[in-house]
Amino acid sequence: MKYERIDNGHYICIDSGIEYMSTWKFEKTYHKSLDDILTAQFAKKDLIYFEKTCPIEFEGARKLYGDFVNMYPVEWLKTL
């Protein structure tokens, strides 16, 4: 799948038109707290497609989390 960057942590899938966000971006945008581990577990349980392709843009965050974080469909994140 190919993605186009909308904003830091916010992407759209070019093939499907589905918007994806990292949990960090979703929390900032919608003022809703998410746990990264639980979100990944819920996604697996709900058979939600997600992948670790969202690049971390800030050096300090990369030191903590690595180069990429998971991104999830925005509409699905709204249901949590």
mmCIF file of C-alpha atoms in Angstrom:
data_model
loop_
_atom_site.group_PDB
_atom_site.id
_atom_site.type_symbol
_atom_site.label_atom_id
_atom_site.label_comp_id
_atom_site.label_asym_id
_atom_site.label_seq_id
_atom_site.Cartn_x
_atom_site.Cartn_y
_atom_site.Cartn_z
ATOM 1 C CA MET A 1 0.000 0.000 0.000
ATOM 2 C CA LYS A 2 1.163 3.525 -0.708
ATOM 3 C CA TYR A 3 0.421 6.470 1.531
ATOM 4 C CA GLU A 4 0.411 10.219 1.080
ATOM 5 C CA ARG A 5 1.322 12.386 4.038
ATOM 6 C CA ILE A 6 -1.374 14.803 5.214
ATOM 7 C CA ASP A 7 0.376 15.901 8.391
ATOM 8 C CA ASN A 8 2.808 14.517 10.952
ATOM 9 C CA GLY A 9 1.249 11.193 11.990
ATOM 10 C CA HIS A 10 -1.668 11.516 9.532
ATOM 11 C CA TYR A 11 -1.691 9.743 6.166
ATOM 12 C CA ILE A 12 -4.141 8.694 3.484
ATOM 13 C CA CYS A 13 -3.923 5.444 1.548
ATOM 14 C CA ILE A 14 -3.633 6.307 -2.135
ATOM 15 C CA ASP A 15 -5.309 3.045 -3.203
ATOM 16 C CA SER A 16 -8.336 3.024 -0.882
ATOM 17 C CA GLY A 17 -8.718 6.655 0.238
ATOM 18 C CA ILE A 18 -8.800 5.535 3.882
ATOM 19 C CA GLU A 19 -7.223 7.952 6.348
ATOM 20 C CA TYR A 20 -4.744 6.569 8.882
ATOM 21 C CA MET A 21 -3.300 8.122 12.039
ATOM 22 C CA SER A 22 -0.794 7.210 14.674
ATOM 23 C CA THR A 23 -2.213 7.011 18.196
ATOM 24 C CA TRP A 24 -0.166 10.108 19.098
ATOM 25 C CA LYS A 25 -1.741 12.190 16.303
ATOM 26 C CA PHE A 26 -5.215 10.853 17.081
ATOM 27 C CA GLU A 27 -4.849 11.806 20.757
ATOM 28 C CA LYS A 28 -3.745 15.336 19.812
ATOM 29 C CA THR A 29 -6.516 15.785 17.255
ATOM 30 C CA TYR A 30 -9.466 14.267 19.122
ATOM 31 C CA HIS A 31 -8.366 14.786 22.760
ATOM 32 C CA LYS A 32 -8.855 11.111 23.520
ATOM 33 C CA SER A 33 -6.273 9.047 25.378
ATOM 34 C CA LEU A 34 -5.198 5.744 23.811
ATOM 35 C CA ASP A 35 -2.831 3.046 25.017
ATOM 36 C CA ASP A 36 -0.495 1.900 22.215
ATOM 37 C CA ILE A 37 -0.409 -1.740 23.311
ATOM 38 C CA LEU A 38 -4.164 -2.027 23.886
ATOM 39 C CA THR A 39 -4.887 -0.288 20.587
ATOM 40 C CA ALA A 40 -2.748 -2.831 18.720
ATOM 41 C CA GLN A 41 -4.448 -5.702 20.574
ATOM 42 C CA PHE A 42 -7.929 -4.351 19.794
ATOM 43 C CA ALA A 43 -6.991 -3.899 16.132
ATOM 44 C CA LYS A 44 -5.841 -7.502 15.898
ATOM 45 C CA LYS A 45 -9.002 -8.709 17.653
ATOM 46 C CA ASP A 46 -11.221 -6.622 15.344
ATOM 47 C CA LEU A 47 -9.232 -7.719 12.255
ATOM 48 C CA ILE A 48 -8.359 -4.087 11.495
ATOM 49 C CA TYR A 49 -5.542 -3.582 9.025
ATOM 50 C CA PHE A 50 -2.683 -1.529 10.419
ATOM 51 C CA GLU A 51 1.010 -1.332 9.773
ATOM 52 C CA LYS A 52 4.132 0.140 11.274
ATOM 53 C CA THR A 53 4.918 2.556 8.466
ATOM 54 C CA CYS A 54 4.261 5.937 10.049
ATOM 55 C CA PRO A 55 7.693 7.605 10.240
ATOM 56 C CA ILE A 56 8.598 9.415 13.451
ATOM 57 C CA GLU A 57 9.754 12.888 12.523
ATOM 58 C CA PHE A 58 11.254 14.079 15.805
ATOM 59 C CA GLU A 59 14.679 12.898 16.928
ATOM 60 C CA GLY A 60 13.741 12.641 20.622
ATOM 61 C CA ALA A 61 10.728 10.455 19.841
ATOM 62 C CA ARG A 62 12.782 8.242 17.508
ATOM 63 C CA LYS A 63 15.156 7.504 20.385
ATOM 64 C CA LEU A 64 12.205 6.245 22.450
ATOM 65 C CA TYR A 65 10.057 4.491 19.843
ATOM 66 C CA GLY A 66 12.285 3.698 16.868
ATOM 67 C CA ASP A 67 11.898 4.984 13.327
ATOM 68 C CA PHE A 68 8.239 4.055 12.792
ATOM 69 C CA VAL A 69 4.984 3.637 14.732
ATOM 70 C CA ASN A 70 1.729 1.884 13.914
ATOM 71 C CA MET A 71 -0.978 3.773 12.116
ATOM 72 C CA TYR A 72 -4.640 2.816 12.175
ATOM 73 C CA PRO A 73 -7.775 3.780 10.222
ATOM 74 C CA VAL A 74 -9.129 7.017 11.716
ATOM 75 C CA GLU A 75 -12.764 5.880 11.596
ATOM 76 C CA TRP A 76 -11.904 2.755 13.569
ATOM 77 C CA LEU A 77 -9.927 4.744 16.167
ATOM 78 C CA LYS A 78 -13.019 6.899 16.731
ATOM 79 C CA THR A 79 -14.896 3.790 17.907
ATOM 80 C CA LEU A 80 -12.505 3.096 20.779
#
